[in-house]
Short mmCIF file of C-alpha atoms in Angstrom, two decimals:
data_model
loop_
_atom_site.label_atom_id
_atom_site.label_comp_id
_atom_site.label_asym_id
_atom_site.label_seq_id
_atom_site.Cartn_x
_atom_site.Cartn_y
_atom_site.Cartn_z
CA MET A 89 0.00 0.00 0.00
CA TYR A 90 1.45 3.36 -0.93
CA PHE A 91 0.68 6.74 -2.38
CA SER A 92 2.92 7.74 -5.27
CA GLY A 93 4.01 11.26 -5.92
CA SER A 94 4.40 11.21 -9.50
CA LEU A 95 -30.84 -8.56 -22.88
CA LEU A 96 -34.16 -9.50 -23.48
CA LEU A 97 -35.32 -11.98 -25.61
CA ALA A 98 -36.01 -12.40 -29.10
CA LEU A 99 -39.31 -11.59 -28.15
CA PHE A 100 -40.71 -11.68 -31.34
CA GLY A 101 -40.41 -12.82 -34.72
CA GLY A 102 -37.38 -12.21 -36.87
CA ILE A 103 -35.54 -15.18 -35.41
CA TYR A 104 -32.92 -16.16 -37.91
CA SER A 105 -31.68 -19.74 -37.79
CA ASP A 106 -31.97 -22.98 -39.67
CA ILE A 107 -35.32 -23.56 -37.99
CA THR A 108 -38.51 -22.03 -39.26
CA VAL A 109 -40.19 -20.06 -36.48
CA VAL A 110 -43.65 -18.59 -36.57
CA ALA A 111 -43.47 -14.87 -35.84
CA ARG A 112 -45.06 -13.77 -32.58
CA LYS A 113 -47.75 -11.13 -32.87
CA TRP A 114 -47.09 -8.23 -30.53
CA HIS A 115 -47.82 -4.54 -30.04
CA ASN A 116 -45.03 -3.16 -32.22
CA THR A 117 -45.29 0.63 -32.46
CA GLY A 118 -41.63 1.56 -32.04
CA GLY A 119 -41.86 1.92 -28.26
CA SER A 120 -39.68 0.32 -25.61
CA ILE A 121 -39.50 -3.26 -24.37
CA VAL A 122 -38.97 -3.84 -20.63
CA PHE A 123 -38.43 -7.05 -18.73
CA GLU A 124 -37.34 -6.66 -15.13
CA GLU A 125 -40.89 -5.93 -14.09
CA ALA A 126 -42.33 -7.71 -11.07
CA TYR A 127 -45.66 -9.20 -10.11
CA THR A 128 -46.80 -11.49 -7.32
CA VAL A 129 -49.82 -13.52 -6.24
CA PRO A 130 -51.75 -13.38 -2.94
CA ASP A 131 -50.05 -16.55 -1.64
CA MET A 132 -46.63 -14.89 -1.99
CA LEU A 133 -47.60 -11.41 -0.84
CA SER A 134 -46.12 -11.99 2.63
CA GLN A 135 -42.64 -11.91 1.03
CA VAL A 136 -43.10 -8.22 0.26
CA GLY A 137 -42.83 -7.34 3.96
CA ASN A 138 -42.69 -3.63 4.78
CA SER A 139 -41.09 -2.59 1.51
CA THR A 140 -42.39 0.57 -0.07
CA ALA A 141 -43.21 1.29 -3.65
CA ALA A 142 -41.10 3.52 -5.85
CA LEU A 143 -40.12 6.97 -4.60
CA GLY A 144 -43.14 8.61 -3.03
CA GLY A 145 -45.16 5.39 -2.84
CA THR A 146 -46.53 3.36 0.06
CA ASN A 147 -46.39 -0.29 0.99
CA ALA A 148 -50.09 -0.60 0.15
CA GLU A 149 -49.45 0.81 -3.33
CA LEU A 150 -46.56 -1.59 -3.87
CA ARG A 151 -48.71 -4.57 -2.97
CA ALA A 152 -51.52 -3.39 -5.22
CA ASN A 153 -49.16 -2.81 -8.14
CA LEU A 154 -47.54 -6.22 -7.72
CA LEU A 155 -50.92 -7.97 -7.76
CA ASP A 156 -52.11 -5.94 -10.74
CA ILE A 157 -51.36 -7.53 -14.11
CA SER A 158 -53.37 -5.88 -16.84
CA GLY A 159 -55.08 -2.88 -15.26
CA HIS A 160 -53.06 0.10 -14.04
CA ARG A 161 -49.92 -1.55 -15.44
CA ILE A 162 -51.24 -1.37 -19.01
CA ASP A 163 -52.32 2.25 -18.48
CA LEU A 164 -48.77 3.15 -17.43
CA MET A 165 -47.36 1.31 -20.43
CA ASN A 166 -49.61 3.30 -22.75
CA GLN A 167 -48.72 6.59 -21.09
CA ASN A 168 -44.98 5.88 -21.30
CA ASP A 169 -44.67 4.40 -24.80
CA ILE A 170 -43.91 0.84 -23.65
CA ASP A 171 -44.83 -1.70 -26.32
CA PHE A 172 -44.16 -4.90 -24.43
CA MET A 173 -43.45 -5.96 -20.83
CA ILE A 174 -42.20 -9.31 -19.53
CA LEU A 175 -43.32 -10.13 -16.00
CA SER A 176 -41.48 -12.11 -13.33
CA CYS A 177 -42.22 -13.13 -9.75
CA ALA A 178 -41.05 -10.59 -7.15
CA GLN A 179 -38.02 -11.63 -5.09
CA PRO A 180 -37.26 -13.93 -3.39
CA CYS A 181 -40.19 -15.89 -4.83
CA VAL A 182 -39.48 -19.64 -5.11
CA GLN A 183 -35.82 -19.08 -4.17
CA GLY A 184 -37.06 -18.29 -0.67
CA ILE A 185 -38.75 -21.69 -0.21
CA SER A 186 -36.30 -24.17 1.33
CA GLU A 187 -38.47 -27.31 1.08
CA PRO A 188 -37.85 -28.89 -2.36
CA GLU A 189 -41.28 -30.37 -3.09
CA LYS A 190 -43.09 -27.26 -1.92
CA ALA A 191 -40.81 -25.05 -4.02
CA ALA A 192 -41.25 -27.20 -7.15
CA GLN A 193 -45.03 -27.17 -6.81
CA MET A 194 -45.10 -23.43 -6.19
CA ALA A 195 -43.10 -22.81 -9.38
CA ILE A 196 -45.62 -24.79 -11.43
CA THR A 197 -48.53 -22.96 -9.81
CA LEU A 198 -47.00 -19.52 -10.37
CA ASN A 199 -46.22 -20.23 -14.02
CA ASN A 200 -49.71 -21.55 -14.69
CA GLN A 201 -51.31 -18.57 -12.97
CA LEU A 202 -49.19 -16.05 -14.85
CA ALA A 203 -49.90 -17.73 -18.19
CA ALA A 204 -53.61 -17.57 -17.46
CA SER A 205 -53.43 -13.93 -16.33
CA ILE A 206 -51.77 -12.72 -19.53
CA ALA A 207 -53.57 -15.07 -21.92
CA ASN A 208 -55.92 -12.35 -23.14
CA ASN A 209 -53.18 -9.77 -23.69
CA THR A 210 -50.13 -11.55 -25.10
CA GLU A 211 -49.56 -8.68 -27.52
CA ARG A 212 -48.51 -6.52 -24.56
CA LEU A 213 -47.41 -8.95 -21.83
CA GLY A 214 -45.09 -11.95 -21.59
CA GLY A 215 -43.60 -14.03 -18.80
CA PHE A 216 -40.36 -15.29 -17.33
CA ALA A 217 -40.70 -18.65 -15.61
CA ALA A 218 -40.30 -19.02 -11.85
CA LEU A 219 -38.22 -22.10 -11.03
CA SER A 220 -37.30 -24.18 -8.01
CA MET A 221 -33.53 -24.64 -8.14
CA HIS A 222 -33.24 -27.43 -5.56
CA ASN A 223 -32.76 -29.95 -8.35
CA ALA A 224 -31.26 -29.07 -11.73
CA THR A 225 -33.24 -31.69 -13.66
CA VAL A 226 -36.55 -30.62 -12.13
CA ALA A 227 -35.74 -26.99 -12.93
CA ALA A 228 -34.81 -27.88 -16.50
CA GLN A 229 -38.07 -29.73 -17.12
CA GLU A 230 -40.22 -26.92 -15.72
CA LEU A 231 -38.34 -24.38 -17.82
CA LYS A 232 -38.94 -26.53 -20.90
CA ARG A 233 -42.66 -26.75 -20.11
CA ALA A 234 -42.92 -23.00 -19.45
CA VAL A 235 -41.21 -22.11 -22.73
CA ARG A 236 -42.75 -24.67 -25.05
CA GLU A 237 -46.23 -25.02 -23.57
CA LEU A 238 -46.86 -21.66 -21.88
CA GLY A 239 -44.96 -19.49 -24.37
CA PHE A 240 -42.62 -17.94 -21.78
CA PHE A 241 -39.43 -16.20 -22.89
CA GLY A 242 -37.01 -17.77 -20.43
CA ALA A 243 -36.65 -17.67 -16.66
CA LEU A 244 -35.83 -15.25 -13.89
CA LEU A 245 -33.94 -16.60 -10.87
CA ASN A 246 -33.82 -14.57 -7.68
CA ASP A 247 -30.16 -15.31 -6.82
CA TYR A 248 -29.36 -18.33 -4.64
CA GLN A 249 -31.86 -21.02 -3.62
CA GLN A 250 -32.45 -21.44 0.09
CA ALA A 251 -32.31 -25.08 1.19
CA GLY A 252 -31.98 -27.21 4.30
CA ALA A 253 -34.29 -27.78 7.24
CA ASP A 254 -33.42 -24.36 8.67
CA GLY A 255 -33.19 -22.55 5.31
CA GLN A 256 -29.53 -21.74 5.97
CA THR A 257 -28.02 -23.79 3.13
CA LEU A 258 -27.47 -21.69 0.01
CA LEU A 259 -27.43 -23.29 -3.44
CA TYR A 260 -25.48 -21.52 -6.18
CA TYR A 261 -25.87 -22.46 -9.83
CA ASP A 262 -22.18 -22.27 -10.72
CA GLN A 263 -21.58 -25.82 -9.56
CA PRO A 264 -21.32 -28.84 -11.95
CA GLU A 265 -24.52 -30.40 -10.62
CA TYR A 266 -26.44 -27.59 -12.35
CA ASP A 267 -25.08 -28.47 -15.79
CA PRO A 268 -28.32 -30.31 -16.78
CA PHE A 269 -30.19 -27.06 -16.19
CA TRP A 270 -27.79 -24.92 -18.23
CA GLU A 271 -27.85 -27.57 -20.96
CA MET A 272 -31.63 -27.16 -21.20
CA VAL A 273 -31.35 -23.36 -21.24
CA THR A 274 -28.93 -23.62 -24.15
CA GLU A 275 -31.09 -26.15 -25.97
CA LEU A 276 -34.16 -23.93 -25.66
CA ASP A 277 -32.08 -20.88 -26.71
CA VAL A 278 -33.66 -18.61 -24.11
CA PRO A 279 -32.06 -16.21 -21.61
CA VAL A 280 -32.00 -16.51 -17.84
CA TYR A 281 -32.34 -13.26 -15.93
CA MET A 282 -30.37 -13.27 -12.66
CA HIS A 283 -32.08 -11.00 -10.15
CA PRO A 284 -31.10 -10.07 -6.57
CA ARG A 285 -32.93 -11.10 -3.43
CA VAL A 286 -32.99 -10.25 0.25
CA ASN A 287 -30.36 -12.21 2.16
CA ILE A 288 -31.00 -14.83 4.77
CA PRO A 289 -30.84 -13.24 8.27
CA THR A 290 -27.42 -14.75 9.06
CA ILE A 291 -25.74 -12.83 6.25
CA HIS A 292 -27.86 -9.71 6.53
CA ASN A 293 -27.30 -9.28 10.27
CA LEU A 294 -23.53 -9.75 10.11
CA GLU A 295 -22.94 -7.52 7.10
CA PHE A 296 -25.61 -4.83 7.35
CA SER A 297 -26.81 -4.53 10.97
CA HIS A 298 -24.35 -1.66 11.51
CA ALA A 299 -26.13 0.30 8.77
CA PRO A 300 -29.54 -1.26 8.03
CA ALA A 301 -30.29 1.31 5.34
CA LEU A 302 -27.67 -0.43 3.16
CA GLY A 303 -29.96 -3.44 2.86
CA GLY A 304 -31.74 -4.06 -0.41
CA ALA A 305 -31.10 -1.92 -3.47
CA VAL A 306 -28.68 0.52 -1.82
CA GLN A 307 -25.86 -2.04 -1.48
CA GLU A 308 -26.96 -5.53 -0.42
CA PHE A 309 -28.48 -6.63 -3.73
CA ALA A 310 -25.41 -5.75 -5.80
CA VAL A 311 -22.98 -7.27 -3.29
CA THR A 312 -24.71 -10.63 -3.10
CA LEU A 313 -25.77 -11.14 -6.70
CA SER A 314 -22.46 -9.97 -8.16
CA ASN A 315 -20.78 -12.78 -6.17
CA HIS A 316 -23.08 -15.28 -7.87
CA ILE A 317 -22.53 -13.84 -11.36
CA LEU A 318 -18.76 -13.91 -10.93
CA GLY A 319 -19.07 -17.47 -9.67
CA LEU A 320 -20.69 -18.45 -12.98
CA CYS A 321 -17.66 -16.92 -14.71
CA ILE A 322 -14.78 -18.37 -12.73
CA ASN A 323 -16.34 -21.81 -12.29
CA GLY A 324 -16.45 -22.30 -16.03
CA VAL A 325 -20.19 -22.32 -16.72
CA PHE A 326 -19.83 -20.18 -19.86
CA ASP A 327 -16.97 -22.33 -21.10
CA ARG A 328 -19.06 -25.49 -20.76
CA PHE A 329 -22.05 -23.71 -22.33
CA PRO A 330 -20.64 -21.09 -24.71
CA LYS A 331 -24.07 -20.19 -26.13
CA LEU A 332 -25.58 -19.51 -22.72
CA LYS A 333 -27.21 -16.09 -22.32
CA ILE A 334 -27.51 -14.45 -18.89
CA ILE A 335 -29.11 -11.07 -18.21
CA VAL A 336 -28.16 -9.01 -15.14
CA GLY A 337 -30.03 -5.87 -14.11
CA HIS A 338 -29.05 -2.63 -12.40
CA LEU A 339 -26.20 -2.05 -14.86
CA GLY A 340 -24.70 -5.47 -14.29
CA GLU A 341 -24.82 -5.20 -10.48
CA ARG A 342 -21.78 -2.89 -10.80
CA ILE A 343 -19.41 -5.56 -12.15
CA PRO A 344 -18.63 -3.74 -15.44
CA SER A 345 -17.54 -0.73 -13.37
CA ASP A 346 -14.77 -2.88 -11.86
CA LEU A 347 -13.69 -5.20 -14.68
CA VAL A 348 -10.06 -4.07 -14.81
CA ARG A 349 -9.46 -4.84 -11.14
CA ILE A 350 -11.36 -8.14 -11.26
CA ASP A 351 -9.51 -9.39 -14.33
CA SER A 352 -6.10 -8.38 -13.03
CA ALA A 353 -6.72 -9.99 -9.63
CA LEU A 354 -7.75 -13.27 -11.27
CA ILE A 355 -4.42 -13.73 -13.03
CA ARG A 356 -2.44 -13.81 -9.81
CA PRO A 357 -0.52 -17.05 -9.11
CA ASN A 358 -2.92 -18.30 -6.44
CA ASN A 359 -5.73 -18.32 -9.02
CA GLN A 360 -4.00 -20.60 -11.51
CA GLY A 361 -5.98 -23.63 -12.60
CA LEU A 362 -9.42 -22.03 -12.50
CA PRO A 363 -12.08 -23.67 -14.69
CA MET A 364 -12.59 -20.38 -16.56
CA LYS A 365 -10.86 -20.15 -19.94
CA GLN A 366 -11.57 -16.48 -20.64
CA ASN A 367 -11.59 -13.42 -18.40
CA VAL A 368 -14.69 -11.80 -16.92
CA THR A 369 -14.62 -8.96 -19.45
CA THR A 370 -14.85 -11.51 -22.25
CA TYR A 371 -17.88 -13.19 -20.71
CA PHE A 372 -19.60 -9.81 -20.53
CA LYS A 373 -18.98 -9.49 -24.25
CA THR A 374 -20.15 -12.99 -25.18
CA ASN A 375 -22.58 -14.41 -22.62
CA ILE A 376 -23.76 -11.72 -20.20
CA PHE A 377 -26.10 -8.84 -20.99
CA GLU A 378 -27.08 -6.06 -18.64
CA THR A 379 -30.05 -3.74 -18.25
CA THR A 380 -30.42 -0.28 -16.75
CA SER A 381 -33.25 -1.31 -14.42
CA GLY A 382 -33.36 1.08 -11.49
CA ASN A 383 -30.10 2.74 -12.51
CA PHE A 384 -30.89 5.67 -14.77
CA ALA A 385 -27.45 7.30 -14.90
CA PRO A 386 -26.48 8.55 -18.40
CA GLU A 387 -22.81 9.10 -17.58
CA LEU A 388 -22.47 5.66 -15.98
CA LEU A 389 -24.20 4.14 -18.99
CA ASP A 390 -21.60 5.83 -21.21
CA PHE A 391 -18.82 4.22 -19.17
CA HIS A 392 -20.41 0.77 -19.37
CA ILE A 393 -20.78 1.17 -23.13
CA SER A 394 -17.04 1.88 -23.28
CA GLN A 395 -16.32 -1.27 -21.26
CA ILE A 396 -18.63 -3.92 -22.74
CA GLY A 397 -20.32 -2.28 -25.73
CA LEU A 398 -23.83 -1.02 -26.40
CA ASP A 399 -24.70 -4.38 -27.95
CA ARG A 400 -24.68 -5.86 -24.41
CA ILE A 401 -26.95 -3.28 -22.75
CA MET A 402 -30.75 -2.86 -22.76
CA TYR A 403 -33.41 -0.77 -21.14
CA SER A 404 -35.63 -1.96 -18.29
CA ILE A 405 -37.30 -0.29 -15.32
CA ASP A 406 -37.79 -2.53 -12.21
CA TYR A 407 -41.46 -1.65 -11.82
CA PRO A 408 -43.17 -1.31 -9.37
CA PHE A 409 -40.08 -0.77 -7.21
CA VAL A 410 -39.10 2.04 -9.58
CA ASN A 411 -41.47 4.58 -11.13
CA ILE A 412 -42.10 4.05 -14.82
CA PRO A 413 -42.12 7.83 -15.52
CA ASP A 414 -38.59 8.03 -14.06
CA GLY A 415 -37.49 5.63 -16.76
CA THR A 416 -39.27 7.69 -19.39
CA ALA A 417 -37.41 10.82 -18.27
CA PHE A 418 -34.15 8.85 -18.55
CA LEU A 419 -35.01 7.84 -22.10
CA LYS A 420 -35.78 11.43 -23.06
CA THR A 421 -32.31 12.44 -21.88
CA LEU A 422 -30.71 9.59 -23.83
CA SER A 423 -32.65 10.39 -27.00
CA LYS A 424 -30.82 13.73 -27.12
CA ARG A 425 -27.39 12.16 -26.47
CA MET A 426 -27.42 9.01 -28.58
CA LYS A 427 -27.51 8.36 -32.29
CA ARG A 428 -30.95 7.22 -33.41
CA GLN A 429 -29.72 3.75 -34.36
CA ASP A 430 -28.02 3.30 -30.99
CA TYR A 431 -31.06 4.57 -29.12
CA ASP A 432 -33.38 2.15 -30.95
CA SER A 433 -31.03 -0.73 -30.17
CA PHE A 434 -31.02 0.23 -26.49
CA ILE A 435 -34.76 0.57 -25.96
CA ARG A 436 -35.94 -2.32 -28.16
CA GLY A 437 -33.67 -3.60 -30.93
CA LEU A 438 -31.35 -5.79 -28.87
CA ALA A 439 -34.27 -7.08 -26.83
CA ILE A 440 -36.01 -8.22 -30.00
CA LYS A 441 -33.07 -10.14 -31.41
CA LEU A 442 -31.35 -11.39 -28.25
CA GLN A 443 -32.86 -14.83 -28.29
CA ALA A 444 -31.41 -15.47 -31.75
CA LEU A 445 -28.11 -13.72 -31.12
CA THR A 446 -25.19 -15.71 -32.58
CA ILE A 447 -21.86 -15.36 -30.81
CA THR A 448 -18.76 -16.02 -32.89
CA HIS A 449 -16.40 -17.39 -30.26
CA GLU A 450 -13.57 -17.92 -32.77
CA LYS A 451 -13.10 -14.15 -32.94
CA ILE A 452 -12.66 -13.77 -29.20
CA PRO A 453 -9.01 -13.50 -28.14
CA LYS A 454 -7.92 -16.42 -25.99
CA PHE A 455 -7.31 -15.52 -22.38
CA GLU A 456 -4.84 -17.55 -20.37
CA LEU A 457 -4.36 -17.47 -16.63
CA LEU A 458 -0.74 -16.40 -16.57
CA ALA A 459 1.33 -16.04 -13.44
CA SER A 460 2.23 -12.48 -12.52
CA GLY A 461 5.76 -13.59 -11.69
CA GLY A 462 5.54 -13.21 -7.93
CA THR A 463 5.70 -15.80 -5.17
CA ASN A 464 4.49 -15.85 -1.59
CA ALA A 465 8.09 -15.71 -0.42
CA GLU A 466 8.73 -12.60 -2.51
CA LEU A 467 5.57 -10.98 -1.18
CA LYS A 468 6.62 -11.57 2.41
CA ALA A 469 10.13 -10.26 1.69
CA ASN A 470 8.77 -7.12 0.03
CA LEU A 471 6.39 -6.44 2.91
CA VAL A 472 9.20 -6.65 5.46
CA ASP A 473 11.61 -4.61 3.35
CA ILE A 474 11.46 -0.82 3.77
CA GLU A 475 14.69 0.67 2.42
CA GLY A 476 14.89 -1.79 -0.47
CA ARG A 477 11.82 -0.27 -2.11
CA ILE A 478 13.65 3.01 -2.74
CA PRO A 479 15.35 1.73 -5.95
CA LEU A 480 11.94 0.71 -7.32
CA MET A 481 10.63 4.17 -6.52
CA ASP A 482 13.55 5.72 -8.39
CA GLN A 483 13.02 3.46 -11.41
CA ASN A 484 9.33 4.30 -11.58
CA ASN A 485 9.42 8.05 -10.93
CA ILE A 486 7.78 7.86 -7.51
CA ASP A 487 8.72 10.86 -5.39
CA PHE A 488 7.13 9.86 -2.09
CA MET A 489 5.53 6.76 -0.61
CA VAL A 490 3.29 6.54 2.43
CA LEU A 491 3.51 3.17 4.20
CA SER A 492 0.80 1.34 6.13
CA CYS A 493 0.44 -2.01 7.90
CA ALA A 494 -0.73 -4.82 5.59
CA THR A 495 -4.31 -6.06 5.98
CA PRO A 496 -5.83 -6.98 8.39
CA CYS A 497 -3.17 -5.69 10.79
CA VAL A 498 -4.60 -4.46 14.10
CA GLN A 499 -8.15 -4.85 12.81
CA GLY A 500 -7.63 -8.62 12.99
CA PHE A 501 -6.98 -8.60 16.75
CA SER A 502 -10.19 -9.12 18.73
CA ASP A 503 -8.67 -8.60 22.20
CA PRO A 504 -8.82 -4.84 22.94
CA GLU A 505 -5.70 -4.57 25.12
CA GLN A 506 -3.60 -6.64 22.73
CA ALA A 507 -4.80 -4.58 19.79
CA ASP A 508 -4.11 -1.26 21.59
CA GLN A 509 -0.55 -2.28 22.48
CA LEU A 510 0.16 -3.61 19.01
CA ALA A 511 -0.94 -0.36 17.37
CA VAL A 512 1.44 1.67 19.56
CA SER A 513 4.28 -0.77 18.90
CA LEU A 514 3.75 -0.81 15.13
CA ASN A 515 3.65 2.96 14.90
CA ASN A 516 6.82 3.37 16.96
CA ARG A 517 8.70 0.78 14.91
CA LEU A 518 7.63 2.27 11.59
CA ALA A 519 8.59 5.78 12.73
CA ALA A 520 12.05 4.54 13.73
CA THR A 521 12.51 2.66 10.44
CA ILE A 522 11.80 5.65 8.20
CA ALA A 523 13.47 8.26 10.43
CA ASN A 524 16.55 8.49 8.19
CA ASN A 525 14.58 8.87 4.96
CA THR A 526 11.60 11.10 5.64
CA GLU A 527 12.17 12.89 2.34
CA ARG A 528 11.01 9.74 0.51
CA LEU A 529 8.92 7.81 3.03
CA GLY A 530 5.97 8.68 5.24
CA ALA A 531 3.44 6.70 7.24
CA PHE A 532 -0.19 6.08 8.05
CA ALA A 533 -0.87 5.12 11.67
CA ALA A 534 -2.18 1.67 12.60
CA LEU A 535 -5.03 1.96 15.10
CA SER A 536 -7.02 -0.29 17.39
CA MET A 537 -10.68 0.60 16.85
CA HIS A 538 -12.14 -1.21 19.86
CA ASN A 539 -12.51 2.09 21.68
CA ALA A 540 -12.98 5.38 19.83
CA THR A 541 -11.25 7.50 22.49
CA VAL A 542 -8.19 5.23 22.59
CA ALA A 543 -8.02 5.31 18.78
CA ALA A 544 -8.32 9.09 18.76
CA GLN A 545 -5.49 9.54 21.25
CA GLU A 546 -3.15 7.18 19.39
CA LEU A 547 -3.90 8.96 16.13
CA LYS A 548 -3.12 12.28 17.78
CA ARG A 549 0.18 10.90 19.09
CA ALA A 550 1.13 9.41 15.73
CA VAL A 551 0.44 12.65 13.89
CA GLN A 552 1.78 15.21 16.35
CA GLU A 553 4.72 13.26 17.80
CA LEU A 554 5.72 10.76 15.11
CA GLY A 555 4.90 12.96 12.11
CA PHE A 556 2.50 10.52 10.48
CA VAL A 557 0.21 11.88 7.77
CA GLY A 558 -3.01 10.19 8.93
CA ALA A 559 -4.23 6.63 9.49
CA LEU A 560 -5.15 3.53 7.52
CA LEU A 561 -7.92 1.29 8.83
CA ASN A 562 -8.34 -2.18 7.39
CA ASP A 563 -12.15 -2.14 7.28
CA TYR A 564 -14.03 -3.36 10.37
CA GLN A 565 -12.47 -4.18 13.74
CA ALA A 566 -12.77 -7.83 14.77
CA SER A 567 -13.99 -8.14 18.36
CA GLY A 568 -15.62 -10.53 20.81
CA SER A 569 -14.22 -13.62 22.48
CA ASP A 570 -14.53 -15.56 19.23
CA GLY A 571 -13.54 -12.66 16.96
CA GLN A 572 -16.88 -12.90 15.16
CA THR A 573 -18.28 -9.50 16.15
CA PRO A 574 -17.39 -6.84 13.57
CA LEU A 575 -17.21 -3.21 14.71
CA TYR A 576 -18.10 -0.60 12.09
CA TYR A 577 -17.10 3.02 12.47
CA ASP A 578 -20.35 4.54 11.21
CA GLN A 579 -21.95 4.30 14.64
CA PRO A 580 -22.37 7.29 17.02
CA GLN A 581 -19.87 5.89 19.53
CA TYR A 582 -17.13 6.58 16.98
CA ASP A 583 -17.92 10.29 16.74
CA VAL A 584 -15.14 11.10 19.20
CA PHE A 585 -12.66 9.48 16.83
CA TRP A 586 -13.94 11.30 13.76
CA GLN A 587 -13.86 14.55 15.74
CA MET A 588 -10.15 14.02 16.39
CA VAL A 589 -9.56 13.25 12.70
CA THR A 590 -11.25 16.53 11.86
CA ASP A 591 -9.32 18.48 14.50
CA LEU A 592 -6.01 17.11 13.21
CA ASP A 593 -7.08 17.76 9.61
CA VAL A 594 -5.62 14.48 8.34
CA PRO A 595 -7.08 11.79 6.05
CA VAL A 596 -8.14 8.29 7.03
CA TYR A 597 -7.59 5.65 4.37
CA LEU A 598 -10.17 2.85 4.57
CA HIS A 599 -8.66 -0.34 3.18
CA PRO A 600 -10.27 -3.79 2.70
CA GLN A 601 -9.73 -6.98 4.66
CA ASN A 602 -11.20 -10.47 4.51
CA THR A 603 -14.75 -11.03 5.70
CA LEU A 604 -15.58 -13.02 8.81
CA PRO A 605 -15.27 -16.80 8.24
CA ILE A 606 -19.01 -17.38 8.61
CA VAL A 607 -19.78 -14.71 6.01
CA SER A 608 -17.00 -15.93 3.77
CA SER A 609 -18.34 -19.49 3.73
CA LEU A 610 -21.89 -18.36 3.00
CA ASP A 611 -21.05 -15.69 0.44
CA PHE A 612 -18.05 -17.25 -1.28
CA GLY A 613 -18.07 -20.96 -0.49
CA HIS A 614 -19.49 -21.65 -3.94
CA ALA A 615 -16.62 -19.78 -5.61
CA PRO A 616 -13.60 -19.37 -3.28
CA GLN A 617 -11.59 -17.64 -6.00
CA LEU A 618 -13.79 -14.58 -5.49
CA LEU A 619 -12.13 -14.03 -2.12
CA GLY A 620 -9.71 -11.16 -1.77
CA PRO A 621 -9.24 -8.51 -4.46
CA VAL A 622 -11.33 -10.29 -7.11
CA GLN A 623 -14.63 -9.50 -5.38
CA GLU A 624 -14.62 -9.93 -1.59
CA TYR A 625 -12.62 -6.80 -0.77
CA ALA A 626 -14.77 -4.48 -2.86
CA VAL A 627 -18.17 -5.67 -1.68
CA THR A 628 -17.15 -5.79 1.98
CA LEU A 629 -15.44 -2.41 2.21
CA SER A 630 -17.98 -0.64 0.00
CA THR A 631 -20.67 -1.68 2.48
CA HIS A 632 -18.66 0.02 5.24
CA ILE A 633 -18.06 3.15 3.16
CA LEU A 634 -21.73 3.49 2.34
CA GLY A 635 -22.49 3.03 6.04
#
């Protein structure tokens, strides 16, 4: 650590292949096509909880809008130039049912009910199948029935499937036992929309109890679902099924904003031998599509276009959790910024042809998991070395470097007294080590964050007596007799610390560390390679920052 000085579906017709397909009749007026749009049924209404509707709405309005299929929904479509809408069961839907037989039966019931509800208006409304993912073969057969008999366009899965007697076992679809399901998806040539869900209490309480407002769409949804999407990548699902098409909402759950870091972290030596044969960026250009549902940011859309291409991005809304008119205002802004051809592709063109999209894999550059040249022994030597880094600084035009204790440092010590003493010792030793070269080297203080007043006083000492330039905190402070209680610094008891930071007028660098073991096993057990800088660090620390 240093500072240097220097998606949708070929809805309709126009499917080009060797198979003759009868064109679907639909309301084609040149308007938009949207397909992350939720509904529910009375038996599932309890899953809605106390959620509120889109900005300005009430819980009662949300429930009414979810139950409504062809009333107010159609009126809003007409008022906002929406030609066609594909409906899907509101999260967590069947993924929240941990008993396999009950989940499988509920999926069949939901699909039959939705098909019946839209039967008289298939020119305006379509459906994504709800599926129980306890058993890959059962899921595959229900998807086949929903597509071929009910006329559905694919499926929408609300992230992981809860399982086990207590509902605490999480099933991820990046494992080989789900290959029969992905084989069926490929055979049917339909997309699967991966949608977020509320977490089981174990995960939610550990990761978000310090800042409950971060639950749901603010942070939780992107953190959890992006883990699953990256698991599909690194565990080789797209290599085993190169024609597979996955759609991810909310601008790809932020993954395309971080592709450079993810790809570079995955080529480190400890990640050699992964099942993946390409990098994540490649999969976003061949297998994964994203929509703008609930994320109407023109400048961010521009960046994503630069990263994965407009031919991977489509419009959707996330109704009724997001207001349809908000999406319309977004489109009006885009219509003034985009070329007409690009705009048409974004709001409808790609959605129309996606189901028949042909991907020429031969033109994709081969990506190999190459070693970066470093070893664990070299890493340890470089961490211990202080003066030896000066030649590297000279060779790379680095004027000044600020040093800090490698993660997790003091934040990994759950005993308060031990952590306090270690912080003092580390700061004294670092100050002595760089004393003869303060023109090139500076330091961030290590701090024990068990007690805000103690942390504030040590920071003051490090800055005023040792000449440090601020502090670096490695995310949350581990505490408790078992080290399983994370302390987050967004709580009022830490105000005395932040007051000292302000008084001293110095920065605090918040740096990632590994999650607690229980969270790690639940969030990343399905894809351990996502630990560390690939995904774990970003989702864990960003939750703290947003707190």
